XYZ file of C-alpha atoms in Angstrom:
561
model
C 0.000 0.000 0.000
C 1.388 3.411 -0.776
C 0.330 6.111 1.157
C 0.664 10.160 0.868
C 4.119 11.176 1.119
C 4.588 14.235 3.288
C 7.070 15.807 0.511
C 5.658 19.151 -0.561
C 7.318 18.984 -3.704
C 5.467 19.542 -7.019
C 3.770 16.619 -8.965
C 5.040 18.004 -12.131
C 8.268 19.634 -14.334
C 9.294 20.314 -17.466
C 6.735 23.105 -17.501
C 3.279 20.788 -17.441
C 1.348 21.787 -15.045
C -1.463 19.357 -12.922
C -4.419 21.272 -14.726
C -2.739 20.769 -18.014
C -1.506 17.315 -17.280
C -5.126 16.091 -16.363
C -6.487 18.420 -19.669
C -4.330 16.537 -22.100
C -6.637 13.070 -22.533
C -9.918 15.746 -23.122
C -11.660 13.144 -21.218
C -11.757 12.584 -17.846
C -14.580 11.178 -16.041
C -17.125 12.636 -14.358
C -18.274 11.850 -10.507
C -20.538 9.068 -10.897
C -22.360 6.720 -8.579
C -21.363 3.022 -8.336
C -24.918 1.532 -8.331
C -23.280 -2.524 -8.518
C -22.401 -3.118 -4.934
C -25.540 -4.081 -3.280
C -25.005 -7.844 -2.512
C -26.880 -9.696 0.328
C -24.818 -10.424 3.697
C -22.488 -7.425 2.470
C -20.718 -5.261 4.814
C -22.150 -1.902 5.025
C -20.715 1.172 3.238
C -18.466 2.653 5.657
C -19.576 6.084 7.036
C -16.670 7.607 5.700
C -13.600 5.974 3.178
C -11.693 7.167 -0.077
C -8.843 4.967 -1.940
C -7.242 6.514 -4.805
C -6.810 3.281 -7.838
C -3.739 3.467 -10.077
C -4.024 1.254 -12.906
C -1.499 0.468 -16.276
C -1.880 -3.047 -18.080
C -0.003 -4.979 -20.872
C 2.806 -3.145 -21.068
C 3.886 -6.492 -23.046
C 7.650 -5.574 -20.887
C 8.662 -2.758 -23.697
C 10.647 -0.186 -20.890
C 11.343 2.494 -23.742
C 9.173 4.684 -24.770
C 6.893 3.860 -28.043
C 5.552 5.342 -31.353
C 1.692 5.983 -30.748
C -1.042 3.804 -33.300
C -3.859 3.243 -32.418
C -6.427 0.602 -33.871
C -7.295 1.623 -37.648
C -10.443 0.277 -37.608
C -13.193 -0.931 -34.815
C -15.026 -3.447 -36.407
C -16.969 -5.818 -33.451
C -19.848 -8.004 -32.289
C -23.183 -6.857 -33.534
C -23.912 -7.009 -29.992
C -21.725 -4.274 -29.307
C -22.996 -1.906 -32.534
C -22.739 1.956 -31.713
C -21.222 1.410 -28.429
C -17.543 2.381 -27.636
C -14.668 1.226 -28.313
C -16.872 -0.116 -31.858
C -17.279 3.558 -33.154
C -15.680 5.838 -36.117
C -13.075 7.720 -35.461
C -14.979 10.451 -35.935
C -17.595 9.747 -33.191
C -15.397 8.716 -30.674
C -13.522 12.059 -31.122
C -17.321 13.440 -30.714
C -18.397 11.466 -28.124
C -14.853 12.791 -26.446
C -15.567 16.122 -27.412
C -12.202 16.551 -28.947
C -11.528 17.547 -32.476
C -8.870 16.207 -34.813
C -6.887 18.451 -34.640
C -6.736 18.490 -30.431
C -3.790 16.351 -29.469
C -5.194 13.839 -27.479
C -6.551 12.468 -30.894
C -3.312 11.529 -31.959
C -3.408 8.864 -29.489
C -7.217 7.997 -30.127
C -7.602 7.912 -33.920
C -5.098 6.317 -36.558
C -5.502 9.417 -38.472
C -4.095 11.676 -36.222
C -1.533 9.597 -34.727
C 0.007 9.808 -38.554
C -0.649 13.258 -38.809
C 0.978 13.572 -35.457
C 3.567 11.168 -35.242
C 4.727 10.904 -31.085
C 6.372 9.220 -28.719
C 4.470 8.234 -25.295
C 5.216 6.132 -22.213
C 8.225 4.164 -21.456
C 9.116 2.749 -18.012
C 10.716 5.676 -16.894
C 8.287 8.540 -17.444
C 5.426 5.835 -16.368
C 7.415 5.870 -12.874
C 7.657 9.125 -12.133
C 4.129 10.006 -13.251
C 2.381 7.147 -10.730
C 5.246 8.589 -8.162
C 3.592 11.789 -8.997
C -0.013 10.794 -8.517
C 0.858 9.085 -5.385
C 2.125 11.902 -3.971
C -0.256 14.519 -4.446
C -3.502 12.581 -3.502
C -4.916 13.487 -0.249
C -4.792 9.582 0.933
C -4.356 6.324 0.482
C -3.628 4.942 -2.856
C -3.422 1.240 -4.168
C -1.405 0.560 -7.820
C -2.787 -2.272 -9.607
C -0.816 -4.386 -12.827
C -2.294 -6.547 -14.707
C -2.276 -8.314 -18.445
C 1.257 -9.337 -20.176
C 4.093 -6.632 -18.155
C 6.933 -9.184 -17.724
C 6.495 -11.283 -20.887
C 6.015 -9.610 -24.561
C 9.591 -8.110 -25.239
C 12.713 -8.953 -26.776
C 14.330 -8.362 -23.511
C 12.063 -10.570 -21.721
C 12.490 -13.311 -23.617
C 16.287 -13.548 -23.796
C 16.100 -12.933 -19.946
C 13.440 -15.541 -19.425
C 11.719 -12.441 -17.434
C 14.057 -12.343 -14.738
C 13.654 -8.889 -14.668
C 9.799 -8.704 -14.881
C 9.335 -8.493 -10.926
C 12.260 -5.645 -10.585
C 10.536 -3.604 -13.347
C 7.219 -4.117 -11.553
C 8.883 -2.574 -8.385
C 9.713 0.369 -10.273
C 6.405 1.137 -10.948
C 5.050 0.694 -7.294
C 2.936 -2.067 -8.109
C 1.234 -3.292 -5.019
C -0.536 -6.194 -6.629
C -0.517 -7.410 -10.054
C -2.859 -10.292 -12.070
C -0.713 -13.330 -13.179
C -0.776 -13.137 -17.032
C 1.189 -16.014 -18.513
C 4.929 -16.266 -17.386
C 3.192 -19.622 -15.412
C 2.581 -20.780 -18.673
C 6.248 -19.188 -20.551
C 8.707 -20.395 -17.999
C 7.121 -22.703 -15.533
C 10.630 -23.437 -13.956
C 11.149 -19.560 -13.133
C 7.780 -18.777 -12.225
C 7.864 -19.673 -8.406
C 11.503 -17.412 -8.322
C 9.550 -14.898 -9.887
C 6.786 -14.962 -7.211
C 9.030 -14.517 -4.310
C 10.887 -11.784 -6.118
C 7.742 -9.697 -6.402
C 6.860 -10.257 -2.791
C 3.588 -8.577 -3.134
C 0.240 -10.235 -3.600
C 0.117 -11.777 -7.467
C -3.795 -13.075 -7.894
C -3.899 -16.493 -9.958
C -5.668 -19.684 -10.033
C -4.232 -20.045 -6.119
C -5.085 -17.163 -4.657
C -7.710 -14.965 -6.927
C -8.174 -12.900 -4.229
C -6.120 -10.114 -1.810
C -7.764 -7.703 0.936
C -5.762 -4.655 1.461
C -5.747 -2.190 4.209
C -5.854 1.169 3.070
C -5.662 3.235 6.003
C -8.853 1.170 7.599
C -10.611 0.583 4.661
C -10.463 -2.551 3.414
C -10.018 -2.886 -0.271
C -10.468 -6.332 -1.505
C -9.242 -7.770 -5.441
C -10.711 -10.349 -7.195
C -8.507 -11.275 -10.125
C -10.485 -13.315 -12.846
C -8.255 -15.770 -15.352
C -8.981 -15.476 -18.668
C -10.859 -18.948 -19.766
C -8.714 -19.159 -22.927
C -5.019 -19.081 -20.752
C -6.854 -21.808 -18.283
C -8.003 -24.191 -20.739
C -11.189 -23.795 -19.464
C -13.303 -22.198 -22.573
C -12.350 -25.205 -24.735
C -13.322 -27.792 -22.309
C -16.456 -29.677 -23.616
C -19.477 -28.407 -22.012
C -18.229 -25.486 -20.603
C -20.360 -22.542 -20.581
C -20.277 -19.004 -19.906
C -23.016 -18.948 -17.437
C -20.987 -21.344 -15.110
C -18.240 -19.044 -15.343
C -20.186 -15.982 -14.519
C -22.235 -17.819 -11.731
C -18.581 -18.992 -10.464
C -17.395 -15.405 -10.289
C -20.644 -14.520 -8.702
C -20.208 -16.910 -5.925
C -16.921 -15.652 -4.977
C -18.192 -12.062 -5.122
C -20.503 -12.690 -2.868
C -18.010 -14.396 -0.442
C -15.646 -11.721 -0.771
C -17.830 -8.797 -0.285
C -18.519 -9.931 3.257
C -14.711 -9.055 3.825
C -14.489 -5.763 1.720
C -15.890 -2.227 1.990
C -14.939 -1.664 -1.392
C -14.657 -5.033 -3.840
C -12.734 -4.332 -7.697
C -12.488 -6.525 -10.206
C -9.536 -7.289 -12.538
C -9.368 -9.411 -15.598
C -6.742 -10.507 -18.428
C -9.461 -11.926 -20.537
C -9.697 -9.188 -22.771
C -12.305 -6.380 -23.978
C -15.572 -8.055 -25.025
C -15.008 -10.466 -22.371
C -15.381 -7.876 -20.033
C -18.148 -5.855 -21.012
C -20.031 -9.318 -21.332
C -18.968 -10.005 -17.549
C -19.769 -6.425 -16.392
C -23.437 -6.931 -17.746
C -23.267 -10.321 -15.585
C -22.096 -9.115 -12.526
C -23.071 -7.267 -9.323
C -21.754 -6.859 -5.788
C -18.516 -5.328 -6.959
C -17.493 -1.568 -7.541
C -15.772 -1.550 -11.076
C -13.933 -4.017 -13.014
C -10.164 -3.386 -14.445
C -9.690 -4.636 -17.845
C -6.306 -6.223 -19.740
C -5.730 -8.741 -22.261
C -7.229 -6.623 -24.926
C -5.100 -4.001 -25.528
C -8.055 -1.367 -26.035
C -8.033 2.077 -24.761
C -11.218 4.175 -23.798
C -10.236 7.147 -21.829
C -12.841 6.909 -18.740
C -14.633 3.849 -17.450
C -16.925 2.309 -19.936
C -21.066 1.493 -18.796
C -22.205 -1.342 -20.946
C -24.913 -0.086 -22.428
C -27.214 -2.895 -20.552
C -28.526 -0.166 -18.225
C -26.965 1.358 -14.808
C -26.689 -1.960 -13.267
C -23.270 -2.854 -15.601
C -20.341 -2.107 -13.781
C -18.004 0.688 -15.208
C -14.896 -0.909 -17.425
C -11.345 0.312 -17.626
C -9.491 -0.414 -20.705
C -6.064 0.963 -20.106
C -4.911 -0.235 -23.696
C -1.130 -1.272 -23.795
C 2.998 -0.242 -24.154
C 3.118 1.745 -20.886
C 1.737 4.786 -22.718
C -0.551 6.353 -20.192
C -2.275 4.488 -16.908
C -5.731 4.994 -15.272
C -6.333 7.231 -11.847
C -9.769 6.204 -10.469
C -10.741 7.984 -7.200
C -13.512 6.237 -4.569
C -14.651 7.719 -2.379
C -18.196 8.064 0.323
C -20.857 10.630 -0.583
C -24.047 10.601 1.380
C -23.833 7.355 2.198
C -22.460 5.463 -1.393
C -19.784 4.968 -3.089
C -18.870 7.332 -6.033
C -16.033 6.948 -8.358
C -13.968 9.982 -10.461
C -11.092 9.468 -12.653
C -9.849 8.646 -16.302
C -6.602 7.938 -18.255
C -3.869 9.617 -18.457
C -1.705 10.061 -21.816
C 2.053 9.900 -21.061
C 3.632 12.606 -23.287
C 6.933 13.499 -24.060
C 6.839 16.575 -22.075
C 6.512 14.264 -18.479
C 9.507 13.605 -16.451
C 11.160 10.393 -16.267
C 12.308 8.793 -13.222
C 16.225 9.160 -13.667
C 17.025 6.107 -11.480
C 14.593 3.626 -13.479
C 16.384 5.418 -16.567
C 19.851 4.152 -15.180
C 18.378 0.882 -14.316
C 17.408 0.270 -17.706
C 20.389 0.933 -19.618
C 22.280 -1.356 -17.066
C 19.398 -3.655 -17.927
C 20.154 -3.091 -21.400
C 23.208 -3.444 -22.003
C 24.364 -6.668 -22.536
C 21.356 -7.235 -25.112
C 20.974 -3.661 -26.922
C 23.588 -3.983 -29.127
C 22.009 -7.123 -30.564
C 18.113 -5.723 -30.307
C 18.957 -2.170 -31.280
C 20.726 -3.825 -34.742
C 19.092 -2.042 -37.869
C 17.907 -4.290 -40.491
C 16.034 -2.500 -42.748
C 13.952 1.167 -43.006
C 10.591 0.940 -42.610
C 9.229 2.471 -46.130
C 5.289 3.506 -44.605
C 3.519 3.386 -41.191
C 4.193 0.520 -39.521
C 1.371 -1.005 -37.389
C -0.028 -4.344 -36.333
C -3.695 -3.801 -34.975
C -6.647 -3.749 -37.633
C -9.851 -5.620 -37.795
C -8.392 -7.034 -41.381
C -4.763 -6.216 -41.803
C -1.793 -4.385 -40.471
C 0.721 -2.746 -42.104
C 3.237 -5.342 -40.617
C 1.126 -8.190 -42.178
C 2.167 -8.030 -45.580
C 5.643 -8.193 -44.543
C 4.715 -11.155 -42.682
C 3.101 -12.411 -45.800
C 6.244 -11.604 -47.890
C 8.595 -13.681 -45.585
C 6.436 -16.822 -45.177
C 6.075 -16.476 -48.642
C 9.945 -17.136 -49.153
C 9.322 -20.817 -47.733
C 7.956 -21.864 -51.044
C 4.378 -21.861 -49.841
C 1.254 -21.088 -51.944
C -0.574 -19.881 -49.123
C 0.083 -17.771 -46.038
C -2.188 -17.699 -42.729
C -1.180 -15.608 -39.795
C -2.981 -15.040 -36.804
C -4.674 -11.452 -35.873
C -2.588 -11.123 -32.947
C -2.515 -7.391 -31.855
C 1.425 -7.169 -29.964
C 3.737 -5.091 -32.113
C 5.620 -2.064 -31.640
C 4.571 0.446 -34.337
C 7.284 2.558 -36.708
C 6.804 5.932 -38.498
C 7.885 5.784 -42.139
C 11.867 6.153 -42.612
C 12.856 4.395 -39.305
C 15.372 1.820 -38.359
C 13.568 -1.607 -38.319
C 15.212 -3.854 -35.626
C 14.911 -7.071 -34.115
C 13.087 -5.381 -31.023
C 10.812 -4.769 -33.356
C 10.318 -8.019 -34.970
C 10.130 -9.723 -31.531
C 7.490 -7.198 -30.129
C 5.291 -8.731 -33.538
C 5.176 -12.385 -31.439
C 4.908 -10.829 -27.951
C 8.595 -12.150 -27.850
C 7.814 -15.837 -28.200
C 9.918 -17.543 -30.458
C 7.316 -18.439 -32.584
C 8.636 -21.425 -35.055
C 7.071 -21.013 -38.522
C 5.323 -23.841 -39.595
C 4.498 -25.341 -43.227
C 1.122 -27.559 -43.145
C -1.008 -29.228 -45.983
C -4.625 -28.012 -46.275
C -7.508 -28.126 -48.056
C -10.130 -25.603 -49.098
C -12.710 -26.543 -46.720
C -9.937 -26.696 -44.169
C -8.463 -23.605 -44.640
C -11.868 -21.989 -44.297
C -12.708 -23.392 -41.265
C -9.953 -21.640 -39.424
C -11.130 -18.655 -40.981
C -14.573 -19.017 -39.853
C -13.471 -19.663 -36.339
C -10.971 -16.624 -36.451
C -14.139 -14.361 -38.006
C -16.523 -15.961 -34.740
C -13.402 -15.465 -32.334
C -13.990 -11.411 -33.627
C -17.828 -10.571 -34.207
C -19.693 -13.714 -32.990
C -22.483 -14.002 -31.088
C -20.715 -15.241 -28.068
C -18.360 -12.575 -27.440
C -17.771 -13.672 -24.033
C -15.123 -16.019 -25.944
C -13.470 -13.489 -28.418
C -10.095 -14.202 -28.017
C -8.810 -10.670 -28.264
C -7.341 -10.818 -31.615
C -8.215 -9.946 -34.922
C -9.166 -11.990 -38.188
C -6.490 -14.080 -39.371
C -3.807 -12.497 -42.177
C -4.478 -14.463 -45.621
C -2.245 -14.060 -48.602
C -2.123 -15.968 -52.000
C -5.651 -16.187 -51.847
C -9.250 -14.199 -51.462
C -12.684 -14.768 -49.708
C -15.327 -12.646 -48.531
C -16.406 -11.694 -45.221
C -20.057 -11.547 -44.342
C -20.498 -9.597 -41.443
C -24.278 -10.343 -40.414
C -24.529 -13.834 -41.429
C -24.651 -16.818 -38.500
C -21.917 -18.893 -37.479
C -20.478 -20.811 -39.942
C -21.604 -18.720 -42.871
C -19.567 -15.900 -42.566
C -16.496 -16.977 -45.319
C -17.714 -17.087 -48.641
C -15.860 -17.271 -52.034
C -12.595 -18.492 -50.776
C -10.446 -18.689 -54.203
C -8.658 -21.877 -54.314
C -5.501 -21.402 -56.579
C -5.716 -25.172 -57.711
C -7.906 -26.927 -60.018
C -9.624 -28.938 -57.212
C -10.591 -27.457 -54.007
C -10.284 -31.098 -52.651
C -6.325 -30.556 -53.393
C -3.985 -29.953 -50.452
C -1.911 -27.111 -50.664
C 1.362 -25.940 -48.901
C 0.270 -23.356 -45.952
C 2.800 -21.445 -43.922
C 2.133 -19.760 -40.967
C 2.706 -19.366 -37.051
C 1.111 -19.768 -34.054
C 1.703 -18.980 -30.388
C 0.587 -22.557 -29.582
C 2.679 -24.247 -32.561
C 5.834 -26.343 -30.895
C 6.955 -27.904 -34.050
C 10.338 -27.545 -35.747
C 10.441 -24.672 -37.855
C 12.979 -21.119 -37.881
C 11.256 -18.242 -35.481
C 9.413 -15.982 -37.676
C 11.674 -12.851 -36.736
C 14.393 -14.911 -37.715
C 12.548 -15.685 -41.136
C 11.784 -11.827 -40.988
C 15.104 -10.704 -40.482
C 16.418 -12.825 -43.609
C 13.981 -11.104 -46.285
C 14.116 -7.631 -44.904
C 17.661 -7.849 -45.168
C 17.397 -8.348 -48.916
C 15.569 -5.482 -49.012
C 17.099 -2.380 -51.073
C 17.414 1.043 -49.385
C 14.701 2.423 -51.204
C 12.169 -0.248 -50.917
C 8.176 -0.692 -51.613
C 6.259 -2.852 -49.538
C 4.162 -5.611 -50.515
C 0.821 -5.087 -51.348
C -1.751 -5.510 -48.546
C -4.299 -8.401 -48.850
C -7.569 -8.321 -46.966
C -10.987 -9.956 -47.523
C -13.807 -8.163 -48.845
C -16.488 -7.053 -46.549
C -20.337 -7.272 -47.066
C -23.322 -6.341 -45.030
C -20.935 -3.335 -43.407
C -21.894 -0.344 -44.621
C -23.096 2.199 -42.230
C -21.467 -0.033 -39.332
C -20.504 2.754 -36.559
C -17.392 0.876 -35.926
C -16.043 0.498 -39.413
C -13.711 3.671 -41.105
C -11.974 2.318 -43.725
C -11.107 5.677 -44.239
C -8.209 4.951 -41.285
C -7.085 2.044 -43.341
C -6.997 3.613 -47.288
C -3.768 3.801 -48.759
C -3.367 7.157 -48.678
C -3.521 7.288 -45.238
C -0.726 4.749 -44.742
């Protein structure tokens, strides 16, 4: 627990000021009331409590600061039409009341993170600004970490994330949600455990009760079903998982004055869960890398519970205050954008050149220049995808199927492309590339599950990603049709669609033998010239979307690149 310093010095140099700090994300939320804690056998609210919440999440271990990209295009669930994040560009900046020119949409909106090409975050400046916050709040406050912060680097991987607790430290973390170092380096994990010392919620203990100056603050961490295993077990069901969550809320509650949630399963996963829920004050969201600037309210009705998406790299964090007013809990606070301007905490800036060193040389190494906007997440295709393409291409394959992953570190035209950058594109997992025979009526069955891991009906189970990268081949995406139904006109570049054809691809899950795709990168950018034009970018058609309030392809044309 960190608690108000009694240093009087200012919260903020280099000239930016606490009104213009908070002014900067054009967004910050209004007081509300938090109408979801009302559970039977609950304690009551206390007559008198506030707790200030600091929360950053998948930070995917990337301690430098990064170039800013958001999503080029929104396209969800039909469940989730109209409601944000699933909106233009355009409306968002509306609904924000920001304009495109206003800086803070250079961080919201594709568009204007081209227009306005910037630098945000980084370890360092992320320090000193939750230092910051810490210190000027007038009591307690609790810092909260959760989605993939010690795995998603190149760094981290050729440290085995040895340095993941350490980095947490600098950051003040007082609790963080186990992502899935368990799962990367089972051998380390328990090291890595006691190293953190603080409270880490998993499948063990999903739970911690802090004592914030005689409120107690209880956690509930919830595991996405995907890591587990559990949402591919046969007969699972999402009601069973909410109705477990439930039952633990309820036991939990009894302990708490103030319950949060926090979960790595990802956006839609969330919203679903905050429509399900009740006894619990708000619920913190990772896994999905999406950023809204205030809490979200599913659009179920005032029951939901408010969502933070604190999207990803370290490039701003959330400040929620609670606090008692006339008897209930109310809740203030939004996101806040980590700018250049922001002071970085020199000590974490030594520690990471020490950290550094012996691997920067080697990370750092330029390979290639990057000839457009670099950037991995779009509902069809990044800008990094047809590179992708282009090197799995060099196997000797006809075919090419990547998955819609959304890790990456994103590059401004005429910039150094390194092997950082290639690892950031695999969340730094080795990622052997794989060469596999399939059919036609194969191939599009992984592409109908990828399109119902995206817009299905049950987005309780999206997955988080987006729709898997094709190349060598073409199909159509219909957007409103029913499971199953959604891939139509797949060309088949054979004479029988019953013929098997060479795919190659990669996978997180793949273990097979096969070169790591940055290595496989690193070979064909290497062969590029130093004037260079990328590949073309292929992407399915889309019917049945026009009009969708979450679709710009605007974001995405090719002038925009």
């Amino acid at each position: 627990m960190r608690l108000k310093s009694d240093s009087s010095s200012p919260p903020f140099s280099s000239g930016v000021s606490r009104r213009q700090f908070l002014g900067l994300s054009g967004a910050l939320a209004a007081a509300s009331w938090l109408s979801g804690c009302a559970v039977s056998g609950a304690r009551p609210v206390p007559a008198a409590g506030q707790v200030q919440l600091l929360f950053y999440a998948d930070t995917l271990a990337q301690w430098l600061p990064s170039w800013v990209h958001p999503r080029a295009t929104h396209l969800g669930p039909m469940a989730l039409l109209g409601q944000a994040p699933y909106i233009t560009e355009e409306d968002r900046l509306a609904a924000l009341g920001l304009t495109p020119e206003d800086r803070a949409a250079g961080w919201l909106t594709a568009r204007a993170a081209r227009q306005q090409p910037q630098q945000m975050g980084g370890y360092a400046r992320l320090a000193q600004a939750l230092e910051d916050q810490r210190q000027q709040h007038q009591g307690p406050t609790v810092t909260l970490e959760a989605g993939q912060c010690w795995t998603g680097s190149g760094l981290a991987q050729l440290s085995e994330g040895r340095h993941g607790p350490e980095s947490s430290h600098w950051l003040g973390a007082d609790l963080r949600l186990a992502s899935d170092e368990a799962q990367r380096w089972p051998a380390r994990w328990p090291q890595m455990k006691r190293d953190f010392g603080r409270p880490i919620l998993d499948a063990e203990q999903p739970f911690t009760l802090l004592n914030a100056q005689g409120l107690q603050l209880g956690v509930l961490g919830i595991a996405d079903p995907w890591r587990t295993g559990q949402a591919q077990q046969s007969g699972w069901s999402a009601e069973q998982w909410a109705l477990q969550i439930q039952q633990q809320i309820n036991l939990y509650r009894q302990q708490a004055d103030l319950l949060l949630l926090v979960t790595d399963a990802g956006t839609n996963p969330s919203l679903w869960l905050a429509q399900q829920l009740s006894g619990a004050a708000m619920l913190f969201s990772a896994g999905g890398q999406d950023l809204w600037p205030e809490p979200l309210l599913p659009a179920s009705g005032a029951a939901a519970l408010p969502v933070c998406c604190a999207g990803q790299l370290g490039q701003g964090y959330f400040a929620v205050d609670f606090y008692v007013e006339a008897g209930q809990w109310r809740y203030q606070g939004g996101f806040q954008p980590l700018v250049a301007e922001l002071p970085e905490a020199p000590e974490v800036l030594r520690r990471i050149a020490q950290l550094r060193a012996p691997y920067g040389r080697w990370l750092d190494e330029p390979l290639a220049t990057s000839p457009n906007w670099l950037y991995r997440q779009a509902t069809l295709a990044g800008s990094w995808d047809p590179l992708i393409a282009a090197a799995l291409q060099s196997t000797g394959a006809r075919l090419t199927l990547a998955p819609g992953v959304r890790t990456g570190l994103a590059l401004p035209p005429d910039h150094p492309i390194t092997r950082e950058h290639l690892l950031s594109l695999t969340a730094g997992l080795s990622a052997p590339v794989f060469k596999l025979p399939a059919t036609q009526a194969q191939l599009r069955a992984r592409l109908e599950a990828g399109a119902d891991e995206l817009i299905g009906e049950s987005w309780w189970l999206h997955s988080s990603q987006d729709l898997p990268r094709l190349s060598g081949s073409h199909y159509v995406l219909r957007y409103q049709a029913t499971m199953g139904q959604r891939v139509a006109d797949l060309e088949w570049p054979s004479a029988t669609t019953r013929a098997q054809l060479e795919v190659a691809g990669w996978s997180p899950r793949y273990q097979g033998e096969g070169p790591p795709l940055w290595q496989l990168m690193e070979g064909w950018l290497r062969q590029r010239p130093a004037s260079w034009t990328p590949p073309q970018m292929e992407q399915p058609s889309l019917a049945f979307v026009e009009g969708h309030p979450g679709w710009h392809p605007e974001a995405s044309a090719a002038g925009a690149l």
